[in-house]
Coordinates of C-alpha atoms in Angstrom, one line a residue:
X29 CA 308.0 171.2 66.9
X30 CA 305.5 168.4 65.8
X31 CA 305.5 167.4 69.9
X32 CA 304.1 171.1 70.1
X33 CA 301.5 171.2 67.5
X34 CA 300.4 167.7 68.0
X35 CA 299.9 169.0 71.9
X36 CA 298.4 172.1 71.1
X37 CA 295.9 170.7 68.3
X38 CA 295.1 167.2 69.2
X39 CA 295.8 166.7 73.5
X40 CA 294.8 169.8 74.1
X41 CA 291.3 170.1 72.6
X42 CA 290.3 166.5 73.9
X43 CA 291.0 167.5 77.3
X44 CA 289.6 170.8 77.7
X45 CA 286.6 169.1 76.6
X46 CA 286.6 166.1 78.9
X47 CA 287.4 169.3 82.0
X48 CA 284.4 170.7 80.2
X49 CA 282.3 167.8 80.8
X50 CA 283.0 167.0 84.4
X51 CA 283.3 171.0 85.6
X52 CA 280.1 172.8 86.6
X53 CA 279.9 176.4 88.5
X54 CA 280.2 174.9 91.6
X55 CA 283.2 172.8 91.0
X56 CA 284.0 169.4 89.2
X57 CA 281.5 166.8 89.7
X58 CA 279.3 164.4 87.7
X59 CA 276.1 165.2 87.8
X60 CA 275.7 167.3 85.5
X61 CA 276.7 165.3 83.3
X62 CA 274.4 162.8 84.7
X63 CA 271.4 164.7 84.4
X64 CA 271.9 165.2 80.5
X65 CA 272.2 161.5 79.4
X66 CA 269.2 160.8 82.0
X67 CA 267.1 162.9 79.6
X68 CA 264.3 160.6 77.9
X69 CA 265.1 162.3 74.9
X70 CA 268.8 161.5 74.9
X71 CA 268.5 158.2 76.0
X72 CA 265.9 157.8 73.1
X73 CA 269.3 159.4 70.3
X74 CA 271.6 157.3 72.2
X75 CA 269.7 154.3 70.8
X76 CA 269.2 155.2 67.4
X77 CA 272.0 156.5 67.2
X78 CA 273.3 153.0 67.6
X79 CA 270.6 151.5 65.6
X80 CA 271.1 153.4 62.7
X81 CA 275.3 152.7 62.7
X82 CA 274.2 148.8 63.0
X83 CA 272.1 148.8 60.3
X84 CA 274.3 151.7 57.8
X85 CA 277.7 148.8 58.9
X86 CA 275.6 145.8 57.8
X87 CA 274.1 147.6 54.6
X88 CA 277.2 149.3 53.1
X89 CA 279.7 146.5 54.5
X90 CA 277.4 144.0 52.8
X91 CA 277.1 146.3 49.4
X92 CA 280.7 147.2 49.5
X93 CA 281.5 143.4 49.4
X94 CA 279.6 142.9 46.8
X95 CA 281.3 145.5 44.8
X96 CA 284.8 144.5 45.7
X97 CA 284.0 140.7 45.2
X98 CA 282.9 141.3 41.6
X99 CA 286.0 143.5 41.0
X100 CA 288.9 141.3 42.2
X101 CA 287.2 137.8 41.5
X102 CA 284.9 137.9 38.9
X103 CA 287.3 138.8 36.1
X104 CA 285.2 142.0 35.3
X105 CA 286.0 143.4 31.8
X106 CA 288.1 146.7 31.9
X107 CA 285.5 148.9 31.1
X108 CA 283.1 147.3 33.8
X109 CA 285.8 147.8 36.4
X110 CA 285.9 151.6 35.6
X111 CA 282.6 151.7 35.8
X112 CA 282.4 150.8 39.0
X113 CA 285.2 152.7 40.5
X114 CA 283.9 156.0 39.0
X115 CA 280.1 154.9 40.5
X116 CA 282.1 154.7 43.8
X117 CA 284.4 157.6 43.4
X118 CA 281.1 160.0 43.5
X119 CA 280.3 159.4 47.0
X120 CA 283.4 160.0 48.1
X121 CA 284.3 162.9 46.1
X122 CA 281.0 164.9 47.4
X123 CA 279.7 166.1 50.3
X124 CA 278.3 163.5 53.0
X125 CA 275.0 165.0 52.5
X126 CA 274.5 165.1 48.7
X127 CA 272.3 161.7 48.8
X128 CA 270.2 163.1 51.2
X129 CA 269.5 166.0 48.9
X130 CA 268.3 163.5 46.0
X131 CA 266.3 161.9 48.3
X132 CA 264.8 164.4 48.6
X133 CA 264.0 165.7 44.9
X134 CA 263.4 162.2 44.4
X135 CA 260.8 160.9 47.1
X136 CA 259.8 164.3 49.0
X137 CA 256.3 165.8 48.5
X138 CA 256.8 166.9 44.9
X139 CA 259.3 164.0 44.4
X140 CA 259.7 163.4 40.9
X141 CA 259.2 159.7 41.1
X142 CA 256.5 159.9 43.8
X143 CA 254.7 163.2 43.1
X144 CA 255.4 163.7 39.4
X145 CA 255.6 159.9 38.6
X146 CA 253.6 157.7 40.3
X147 CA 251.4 160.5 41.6
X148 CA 251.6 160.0 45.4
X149 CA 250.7 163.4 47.0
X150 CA 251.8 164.6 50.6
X151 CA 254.1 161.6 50.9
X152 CA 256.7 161.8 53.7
X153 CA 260.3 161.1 52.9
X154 CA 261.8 161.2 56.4
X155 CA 262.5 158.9 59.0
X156 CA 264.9 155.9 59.2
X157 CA 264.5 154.3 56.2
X158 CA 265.7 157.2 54.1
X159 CA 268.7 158.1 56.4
X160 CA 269.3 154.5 56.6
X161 CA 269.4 154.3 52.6
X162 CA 271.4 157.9 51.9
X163 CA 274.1 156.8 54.7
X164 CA 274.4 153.5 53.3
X165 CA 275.1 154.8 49.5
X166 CA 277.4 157.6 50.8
X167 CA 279.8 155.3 53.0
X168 CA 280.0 152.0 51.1
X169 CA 282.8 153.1 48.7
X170 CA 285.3 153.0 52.2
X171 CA 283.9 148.9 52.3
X172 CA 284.7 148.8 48.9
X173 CA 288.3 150.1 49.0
X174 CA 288.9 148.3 52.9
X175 CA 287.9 144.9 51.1
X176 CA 288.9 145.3 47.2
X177 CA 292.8 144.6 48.1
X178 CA 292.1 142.3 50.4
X179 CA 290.2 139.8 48.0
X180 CA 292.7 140.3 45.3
X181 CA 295.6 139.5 47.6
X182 CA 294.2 136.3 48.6
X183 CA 295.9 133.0 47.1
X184 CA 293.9 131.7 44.4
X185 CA 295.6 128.1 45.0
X186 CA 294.6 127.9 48.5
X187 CA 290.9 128.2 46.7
X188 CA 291.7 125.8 43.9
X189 CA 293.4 122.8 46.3
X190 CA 289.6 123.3 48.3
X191 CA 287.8 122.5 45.1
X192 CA 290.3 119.8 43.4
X193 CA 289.7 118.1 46.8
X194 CA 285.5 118.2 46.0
X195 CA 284.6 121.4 47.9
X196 CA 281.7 123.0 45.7
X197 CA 282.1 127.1 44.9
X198 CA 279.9 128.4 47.2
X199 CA 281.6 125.7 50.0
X200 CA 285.0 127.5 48.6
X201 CA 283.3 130.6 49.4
X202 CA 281.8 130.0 52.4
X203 CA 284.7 128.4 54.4
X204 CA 287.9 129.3 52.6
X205 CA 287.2 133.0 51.1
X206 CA 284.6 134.5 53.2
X207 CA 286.5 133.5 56.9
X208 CA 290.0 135.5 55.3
X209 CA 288.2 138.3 55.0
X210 CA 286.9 138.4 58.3
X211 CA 289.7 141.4 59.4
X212 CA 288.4 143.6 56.5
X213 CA 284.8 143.0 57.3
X214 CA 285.4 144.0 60.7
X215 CA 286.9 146.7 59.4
X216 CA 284.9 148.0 56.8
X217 CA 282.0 147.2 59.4
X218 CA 283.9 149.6 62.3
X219 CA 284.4 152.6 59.6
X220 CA 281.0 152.5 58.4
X221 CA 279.4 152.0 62.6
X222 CA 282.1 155.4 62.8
X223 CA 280.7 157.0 60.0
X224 CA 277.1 156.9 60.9
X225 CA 277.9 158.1 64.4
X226 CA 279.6 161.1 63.4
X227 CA 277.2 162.0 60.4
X228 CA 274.8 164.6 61.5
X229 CA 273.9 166.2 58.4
X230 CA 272.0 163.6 57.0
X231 CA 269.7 163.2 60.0
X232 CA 269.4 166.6 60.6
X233 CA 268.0 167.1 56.9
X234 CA 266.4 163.1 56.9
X235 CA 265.3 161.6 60.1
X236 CA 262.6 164.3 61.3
X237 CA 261.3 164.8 64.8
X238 CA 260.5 161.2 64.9
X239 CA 263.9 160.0 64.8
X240 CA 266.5 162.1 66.6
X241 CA 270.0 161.1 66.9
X242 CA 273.2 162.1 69.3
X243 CA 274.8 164.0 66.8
X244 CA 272.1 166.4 65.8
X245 CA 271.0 166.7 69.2
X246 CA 274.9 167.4 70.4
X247 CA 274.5 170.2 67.2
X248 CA 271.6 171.3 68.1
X249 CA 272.1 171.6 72.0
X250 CA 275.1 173.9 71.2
X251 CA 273.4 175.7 68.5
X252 CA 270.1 175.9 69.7
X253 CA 270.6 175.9 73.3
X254 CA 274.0 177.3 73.4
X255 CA 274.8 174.5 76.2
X256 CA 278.4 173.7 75.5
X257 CA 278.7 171.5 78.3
X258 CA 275.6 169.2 77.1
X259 CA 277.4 169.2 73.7
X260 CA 280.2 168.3 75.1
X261 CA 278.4 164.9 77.5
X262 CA 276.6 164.1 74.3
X263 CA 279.7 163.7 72.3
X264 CA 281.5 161.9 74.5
X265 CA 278.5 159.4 74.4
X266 CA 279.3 159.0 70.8
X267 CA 282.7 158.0 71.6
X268 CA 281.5 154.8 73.7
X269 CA 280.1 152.8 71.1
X270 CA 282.8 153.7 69.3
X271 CA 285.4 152.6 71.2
X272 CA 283.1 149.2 72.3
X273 CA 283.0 148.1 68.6
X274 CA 286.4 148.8 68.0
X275 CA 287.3 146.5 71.1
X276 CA 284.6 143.8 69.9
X277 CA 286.8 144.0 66.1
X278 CA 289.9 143.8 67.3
X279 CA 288.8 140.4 70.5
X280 CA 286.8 139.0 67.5
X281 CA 289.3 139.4 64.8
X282 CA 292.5 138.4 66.9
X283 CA 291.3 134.8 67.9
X284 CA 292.0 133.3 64.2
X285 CA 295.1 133.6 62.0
X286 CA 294.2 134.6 58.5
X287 CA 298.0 134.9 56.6
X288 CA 297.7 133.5 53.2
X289 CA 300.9 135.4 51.6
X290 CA 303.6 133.6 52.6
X291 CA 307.8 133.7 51.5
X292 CA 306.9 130.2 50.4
X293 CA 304.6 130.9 46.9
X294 CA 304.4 129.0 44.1
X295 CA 302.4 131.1 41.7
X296 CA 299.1 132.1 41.5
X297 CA 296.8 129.6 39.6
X298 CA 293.8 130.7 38.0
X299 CA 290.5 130.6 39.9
X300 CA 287.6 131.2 38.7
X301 CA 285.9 131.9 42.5
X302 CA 282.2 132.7 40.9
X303 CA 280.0 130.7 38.7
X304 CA 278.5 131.7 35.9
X305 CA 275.1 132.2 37.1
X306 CA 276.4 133.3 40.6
X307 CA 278.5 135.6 38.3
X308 CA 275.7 137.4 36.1
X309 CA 273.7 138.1 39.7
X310 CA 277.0 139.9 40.8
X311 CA 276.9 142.2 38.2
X312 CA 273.2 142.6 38.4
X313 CA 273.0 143.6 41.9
X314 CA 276.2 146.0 40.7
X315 CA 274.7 147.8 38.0
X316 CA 271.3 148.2 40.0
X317 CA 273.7 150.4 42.7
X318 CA 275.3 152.1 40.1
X319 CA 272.1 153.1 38.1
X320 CA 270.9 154.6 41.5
X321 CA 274.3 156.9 42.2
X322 CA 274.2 157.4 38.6
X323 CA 270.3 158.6 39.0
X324 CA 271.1 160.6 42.0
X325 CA 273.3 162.4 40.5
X326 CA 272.1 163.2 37.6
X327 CA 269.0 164.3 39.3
X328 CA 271.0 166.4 41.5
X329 CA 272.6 168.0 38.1
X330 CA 269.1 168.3 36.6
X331 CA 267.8 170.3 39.9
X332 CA 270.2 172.5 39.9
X333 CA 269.7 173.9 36.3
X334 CA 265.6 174.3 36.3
X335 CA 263.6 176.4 38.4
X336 CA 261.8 174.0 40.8
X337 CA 262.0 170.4 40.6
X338 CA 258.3 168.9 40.9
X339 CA 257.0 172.4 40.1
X340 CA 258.5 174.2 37.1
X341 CA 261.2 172.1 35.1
X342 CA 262.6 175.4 32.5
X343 CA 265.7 175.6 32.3
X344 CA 267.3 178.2 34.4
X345 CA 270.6 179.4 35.0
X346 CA 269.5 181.5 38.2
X347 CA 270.5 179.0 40.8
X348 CA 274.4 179.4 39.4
X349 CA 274.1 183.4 39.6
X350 CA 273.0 182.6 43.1
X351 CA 275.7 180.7 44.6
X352 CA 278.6 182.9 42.3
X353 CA 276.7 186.3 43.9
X354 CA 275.1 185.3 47.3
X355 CA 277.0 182.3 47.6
X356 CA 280.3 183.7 46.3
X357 CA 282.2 184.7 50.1
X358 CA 281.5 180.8 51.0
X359 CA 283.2 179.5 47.3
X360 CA 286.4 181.9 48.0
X361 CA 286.8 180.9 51.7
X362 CA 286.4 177.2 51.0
X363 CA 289.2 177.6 48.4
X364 CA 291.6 179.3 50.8
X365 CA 291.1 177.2 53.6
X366 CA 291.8 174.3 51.3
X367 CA 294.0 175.4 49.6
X368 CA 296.0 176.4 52.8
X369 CA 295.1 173.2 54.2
X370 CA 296.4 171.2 51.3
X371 CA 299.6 171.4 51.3
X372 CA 300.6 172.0 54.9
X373 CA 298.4 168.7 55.8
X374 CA 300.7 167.2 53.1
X375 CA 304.0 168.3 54.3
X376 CA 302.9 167.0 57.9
X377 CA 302.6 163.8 56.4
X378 CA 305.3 163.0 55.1
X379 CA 307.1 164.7 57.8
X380 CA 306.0 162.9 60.7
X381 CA 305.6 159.8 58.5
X382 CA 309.6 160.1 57.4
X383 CA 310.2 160.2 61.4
X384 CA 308.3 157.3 62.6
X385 CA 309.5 154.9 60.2
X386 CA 313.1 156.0 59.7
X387 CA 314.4 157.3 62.9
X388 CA 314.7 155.9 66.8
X389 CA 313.8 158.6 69.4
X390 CA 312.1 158.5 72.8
X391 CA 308.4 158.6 72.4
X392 CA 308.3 157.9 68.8
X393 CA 305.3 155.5 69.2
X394 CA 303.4 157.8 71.2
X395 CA 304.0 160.4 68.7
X396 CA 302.6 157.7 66.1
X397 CA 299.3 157.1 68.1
X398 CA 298.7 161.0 69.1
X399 CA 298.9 161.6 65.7
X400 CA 296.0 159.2 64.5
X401 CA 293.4 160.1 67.5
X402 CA 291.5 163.0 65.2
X403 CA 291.2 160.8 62.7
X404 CA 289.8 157.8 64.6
X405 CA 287.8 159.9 66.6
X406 CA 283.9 161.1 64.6
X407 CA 284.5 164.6 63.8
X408 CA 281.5 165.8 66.1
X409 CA 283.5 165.0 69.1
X410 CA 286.6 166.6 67.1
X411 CA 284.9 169.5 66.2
X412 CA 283.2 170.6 69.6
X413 CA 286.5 169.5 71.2
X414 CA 288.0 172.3 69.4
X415 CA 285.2 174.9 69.5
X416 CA 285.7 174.4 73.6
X417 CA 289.1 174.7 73.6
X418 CA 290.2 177.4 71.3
X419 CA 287.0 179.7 72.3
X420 CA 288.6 181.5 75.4
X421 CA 292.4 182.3 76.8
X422 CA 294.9 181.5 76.9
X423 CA 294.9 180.3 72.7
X424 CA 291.6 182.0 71.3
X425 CA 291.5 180.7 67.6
X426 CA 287.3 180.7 67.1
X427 CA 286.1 182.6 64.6
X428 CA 289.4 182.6 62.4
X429 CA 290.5 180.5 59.3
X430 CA 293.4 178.9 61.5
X431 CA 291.2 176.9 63.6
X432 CA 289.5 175.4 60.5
X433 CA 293.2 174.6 59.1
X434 CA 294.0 173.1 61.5
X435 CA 291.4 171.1 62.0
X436 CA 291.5 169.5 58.7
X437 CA 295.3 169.3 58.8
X438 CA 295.0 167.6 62.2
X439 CA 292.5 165.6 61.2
X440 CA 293.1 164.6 57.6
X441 CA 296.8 164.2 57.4
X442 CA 297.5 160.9 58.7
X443 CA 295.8 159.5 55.8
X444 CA 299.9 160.7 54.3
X445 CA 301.2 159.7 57.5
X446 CA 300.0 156.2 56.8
X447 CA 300.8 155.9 53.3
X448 CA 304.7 157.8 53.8
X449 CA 304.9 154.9 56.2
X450 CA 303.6 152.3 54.1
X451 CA 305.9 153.2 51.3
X452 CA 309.0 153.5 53.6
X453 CA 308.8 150.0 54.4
X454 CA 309.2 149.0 51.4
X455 CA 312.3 151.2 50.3
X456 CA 315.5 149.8 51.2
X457 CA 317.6 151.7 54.1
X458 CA 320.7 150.8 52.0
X459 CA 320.1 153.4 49.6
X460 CA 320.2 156.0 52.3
X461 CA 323.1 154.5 53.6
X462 CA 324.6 154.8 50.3
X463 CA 324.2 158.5 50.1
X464 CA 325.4 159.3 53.4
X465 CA 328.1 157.0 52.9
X466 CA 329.1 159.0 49.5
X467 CA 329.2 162.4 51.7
X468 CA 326.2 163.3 51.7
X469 CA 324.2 165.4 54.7
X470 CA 320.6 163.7 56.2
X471 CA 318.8 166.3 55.0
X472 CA 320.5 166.4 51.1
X473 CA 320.0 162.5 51.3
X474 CA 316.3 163.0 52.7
X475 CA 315.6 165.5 49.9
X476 CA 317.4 164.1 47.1
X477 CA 316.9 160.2 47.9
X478 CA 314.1 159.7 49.9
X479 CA 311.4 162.5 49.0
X480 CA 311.5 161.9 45.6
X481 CA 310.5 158.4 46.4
X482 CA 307.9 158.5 48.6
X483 CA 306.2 161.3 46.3
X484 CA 303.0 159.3 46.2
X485 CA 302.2 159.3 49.9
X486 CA 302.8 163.2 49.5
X487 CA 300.6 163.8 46.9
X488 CA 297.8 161.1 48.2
X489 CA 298.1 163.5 51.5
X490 CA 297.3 166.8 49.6
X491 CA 294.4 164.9 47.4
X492 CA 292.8 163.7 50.3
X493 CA 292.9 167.1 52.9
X494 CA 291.9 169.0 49.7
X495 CA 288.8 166.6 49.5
X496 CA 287.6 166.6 52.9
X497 CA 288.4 170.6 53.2
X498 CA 285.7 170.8 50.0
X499 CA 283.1 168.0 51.6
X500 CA 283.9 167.9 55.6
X501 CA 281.2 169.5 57.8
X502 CA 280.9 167.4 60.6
X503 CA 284.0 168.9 62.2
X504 CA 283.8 172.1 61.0
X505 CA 280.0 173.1 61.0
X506 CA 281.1 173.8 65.0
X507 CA 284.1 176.3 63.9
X508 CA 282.5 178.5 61.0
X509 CA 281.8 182.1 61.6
X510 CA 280.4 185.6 59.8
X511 CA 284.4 186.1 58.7
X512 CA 285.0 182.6 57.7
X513 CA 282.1 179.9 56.0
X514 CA 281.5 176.8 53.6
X515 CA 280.4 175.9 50.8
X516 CA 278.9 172.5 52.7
X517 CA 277.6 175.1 55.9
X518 CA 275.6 177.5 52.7
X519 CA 274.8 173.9 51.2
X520 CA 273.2 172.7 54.9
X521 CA 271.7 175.8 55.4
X522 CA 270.0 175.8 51.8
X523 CA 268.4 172.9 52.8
X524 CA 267.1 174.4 56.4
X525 CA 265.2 177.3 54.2
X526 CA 264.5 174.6 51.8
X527 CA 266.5 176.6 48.9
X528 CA 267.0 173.2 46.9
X529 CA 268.0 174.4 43.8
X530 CA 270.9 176.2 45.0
X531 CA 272.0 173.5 47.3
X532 CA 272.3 171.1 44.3
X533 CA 274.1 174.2 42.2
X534 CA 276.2 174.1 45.0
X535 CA 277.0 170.2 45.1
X536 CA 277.3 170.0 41.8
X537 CA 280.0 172.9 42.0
X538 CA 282.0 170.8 44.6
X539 CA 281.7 167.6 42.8
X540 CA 283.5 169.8 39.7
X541 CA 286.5 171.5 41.8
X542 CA 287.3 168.3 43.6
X543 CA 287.6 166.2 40.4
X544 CA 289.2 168.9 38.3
X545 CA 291.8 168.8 41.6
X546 CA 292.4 165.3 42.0
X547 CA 293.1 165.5 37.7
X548 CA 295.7 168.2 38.1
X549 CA 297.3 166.1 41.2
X550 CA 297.4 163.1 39.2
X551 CA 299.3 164.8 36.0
X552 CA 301.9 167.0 38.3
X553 CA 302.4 163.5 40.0
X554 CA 303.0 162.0 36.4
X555 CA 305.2 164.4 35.4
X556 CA 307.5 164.0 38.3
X557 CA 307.9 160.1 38.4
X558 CA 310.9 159.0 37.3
X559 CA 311.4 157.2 34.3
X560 CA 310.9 153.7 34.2
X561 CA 309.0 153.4 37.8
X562 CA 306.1 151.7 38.0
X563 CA 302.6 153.3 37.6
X564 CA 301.4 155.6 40.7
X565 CA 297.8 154.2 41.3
X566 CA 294.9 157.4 41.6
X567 CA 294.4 159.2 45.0
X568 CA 292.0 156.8 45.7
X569 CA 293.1 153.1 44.8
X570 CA 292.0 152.8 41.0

């Protein structure tokens, strides 16, 4: 059965859209395809599409290290260290665009700091800096979590014997701590390059006409053009840098051995990896990047209860009865779909999870890899992949709430698959054994022994497909319709009919669901772990 669905919603879709790209009326052929990268203005997206992932990697890798070396080697006090995961749980916990938004409010021609504050009339806010800026603050929280564990797991003493033996700090840092975290960097760096490519909201509502990039223009040429052919060439461009980094990573990465936790340990021994000084500018540059997110925000709140930001700051209510009247269909189907998407993208976690850890059968690494290729691929590619297949015979899903399920379930669920994995390798096979030893059937020992167990990878699974399903539109912007929407499609098209208030009332809503969500997840989770096991860390590693 998971052969099947894995067929029909990941293989499938990829190649109907690869036929797509090489068939033409005449036949199958190339030049077609040919002709559409040829285009100036493609060729023109093509690179900025790659200078904008460069630049968003470096930027958020760089600020993400920074957040995650403070956090697991400064010896932050508690209350700092909450700060800073709930400063980086914001971006995540919103939609991709929301920065964009405040940018927006914040630096557009009634900007409140550059209209209302410092008085700067008909300034422009669009162009690469501010996409570069509102992509780099919405996607350095993944650099943060990539790194975070892998700084805390490194040993201290290998640190300490450098500087017994004369090594200065930053020498320490520079050619003992820095070098062993060269596989999260690259890393971090490849999620981040990924990110950018598949983000099209933010440029679409950020760069301008002066700086167009492959994903809009793969939107656009579908939307505006109806062309889905050229959508189709100009995704699959996406899909070559992508794929070109990720080799680079992996040559790069794989020349060097970076083990430092060993059979053989000793303890750790306190190292204090920062200086004072060195310390205090950690924390500034910190608090500076949480002050902004905090700012944004708040700004974002602020718009979305007066009546025109930079015009007429009452307080309103108005843009609330908008998006609970007007805006109410998009609110209802966004629940459903997420709330159908929850837990079936959960249950395929731990399902497929359970099998590729636990039991031999032909093709079971296959079955592993299939599995991750949504969610490696940018959801551009994902989501036009889909929109080709599943608009004709012989499966015609488009325009249903299915095709948006599955979508996120298909897309989404490995992050269980990868943690029901993660936690079955650390779980004895003697306690199955055991059970089955004592009588008992697979399936009692599965439900009765090892669900209870891996619970956490579960649950993590139904947080994160319910978080995407309320913030995902780079998939799915391809696979709405008049019978089924989004709250972040009405959000995206506030913006296009420059609506701003509502668009913020609508963030601010999202930002609200998902966290009153991920609260309820975490106390049903508490209630069901056993007594006396250890604490289940937060959806999203704090």
């Amino acid at each position: 059965m998971l052969w099947a669905l894995l067929a029909l919603f990941v293989l499938y879709p990829l190649g109907a859209m690869f036929a797509r790209i090489f068939r033409d009326d005449t036949g199958f052929g190339i030049a077609g395809a040919l002709a559409t990268l040829a285009d100036a203005n493609q060729v023109r997206a093509f690179w900025n599409s790659l200078l904008l992932g460069t630049l968003v990697g470096v930027l958020g890798t760089v600020a993400g290290f920074v957040f995650a070396f403070s956090a697991a080697r400064t010896k932050l006090p508690r209350w700092m260290a909450t700060a800073i995961d709930a400063a980086v749980l914001l971006p995540l916990v919103s939609p991709p665009f929301t920065a964009a938004i405040a940018m927006i409010f914040s630096f557009g021609p009634r900007g409140l700091i550059t209209y209302e504050l410092l008085g700067i009339k008909g300034f422009t806010v669009y162009g690469l800096g501010s996409t570069l800026f509102s992509e780099a603050l919405t996607y350095f929280p993944i650099a943060y979590l990539t790194l975070r564990p892998i700084l805390a797991a490194i040993d201290s003493n290998i640190e300490g014997m450098a500087l017994s033996l004369g090594a200065s700090r930053w020498r320490v840092f520079r050619t003992v701590t820095l070098p062993l975290c060269i596989p999260g960097i690259a890393n971090a760096f490849l999620l981040l390059f990924a990110a950018s490519l598949a983000d099209f909201a933010t440029p679409l509502i950020l760069a301008g006409n002066s700086f167009p990039v492959l994903p809009t223009q793969a939107y656009l040429q579908i939307t505006g053009l109806f062309d889905l052919r050229g959508g189709a060439v100009l995704s699959f461009a996406l899909l070559v840098p992508a794929l070109a980094v990720f080799a680079l990573q992996r040559y790069w990465v794989s020349r060097r051995s970076y083990v430092t936790v060993t059979g053989k340990g000793a303890g750790q021994a306190p190292f204090d990896s920062a200086a004072p000084s060195v310390r205090a500018l950690l924390l500034a540059a910190c608090a500076a990047l949480t002050l902004a997110i905090v700012y944004l925000y708040a700004l974002l709140l602020y718009a979305s209860v007066v009546v025109a930001l930079g015009a007429n700051h009452a307080l309103t209510a108005q843009h609330y009865k908008v998006i609970f009247t007007e805006g109410l269909k998009a609110i209802r189907d966004t629940l459903i779909i997420a709330g159908c998407a929850m837990p079936l993208g959960g249950l395929y976690g731990i399902l497929l999870g359970y099998l590729v850890a636990k039991r031999n059968f032909p093709g079971r690494g296959a079955m592993e890899l299939v599995s991750m290729v949504n969610y490696a691929l940018p959801g551009t590619i994902v989501g036009i992949a889909y929109l080709i297949a599943f608009n004709d015979p012989p499966v015609e899903l488009t325009g249903t709430a299915l095709i948006i399920v599955a979508c996120y379930v298909f897309r989404y669920g490995p992050t269980g698959i990868r943690a029901t994995v993660a936690l079955l390798q650390q779980i004895d096979r003697s306690l199955e054994e055991a059970s089955q030893g004592l009588g008992a059937s697979s399936s009692t020992t599965f439900r009765r022994v090892t669900l209870p167990l891996i619970l956490p990878a579960f649950f993590a699974g139904l947080g994160v497909v319910f978080i995407r399903s309320m913030t995902a539109i780079s998939a799915t912007i391809f696979l709405v319709s008049i019978g089924w929407t989004l709250i972040t499609v009405k959000i995206l098209d506030n913006m296009t009919e420059l609506s701003l208030g509502p668009a913020a009332a609508f963030s601010v809503l999202v930002v609200a669901i998902v966290f009153a969500v991920m609260a309820a997840i975490s106390w049903m989770l508490s209630l069901l772990r056993a007594p006396g096991a250890a604490p289940v860390p937060s959806l999203l590693g704090g």
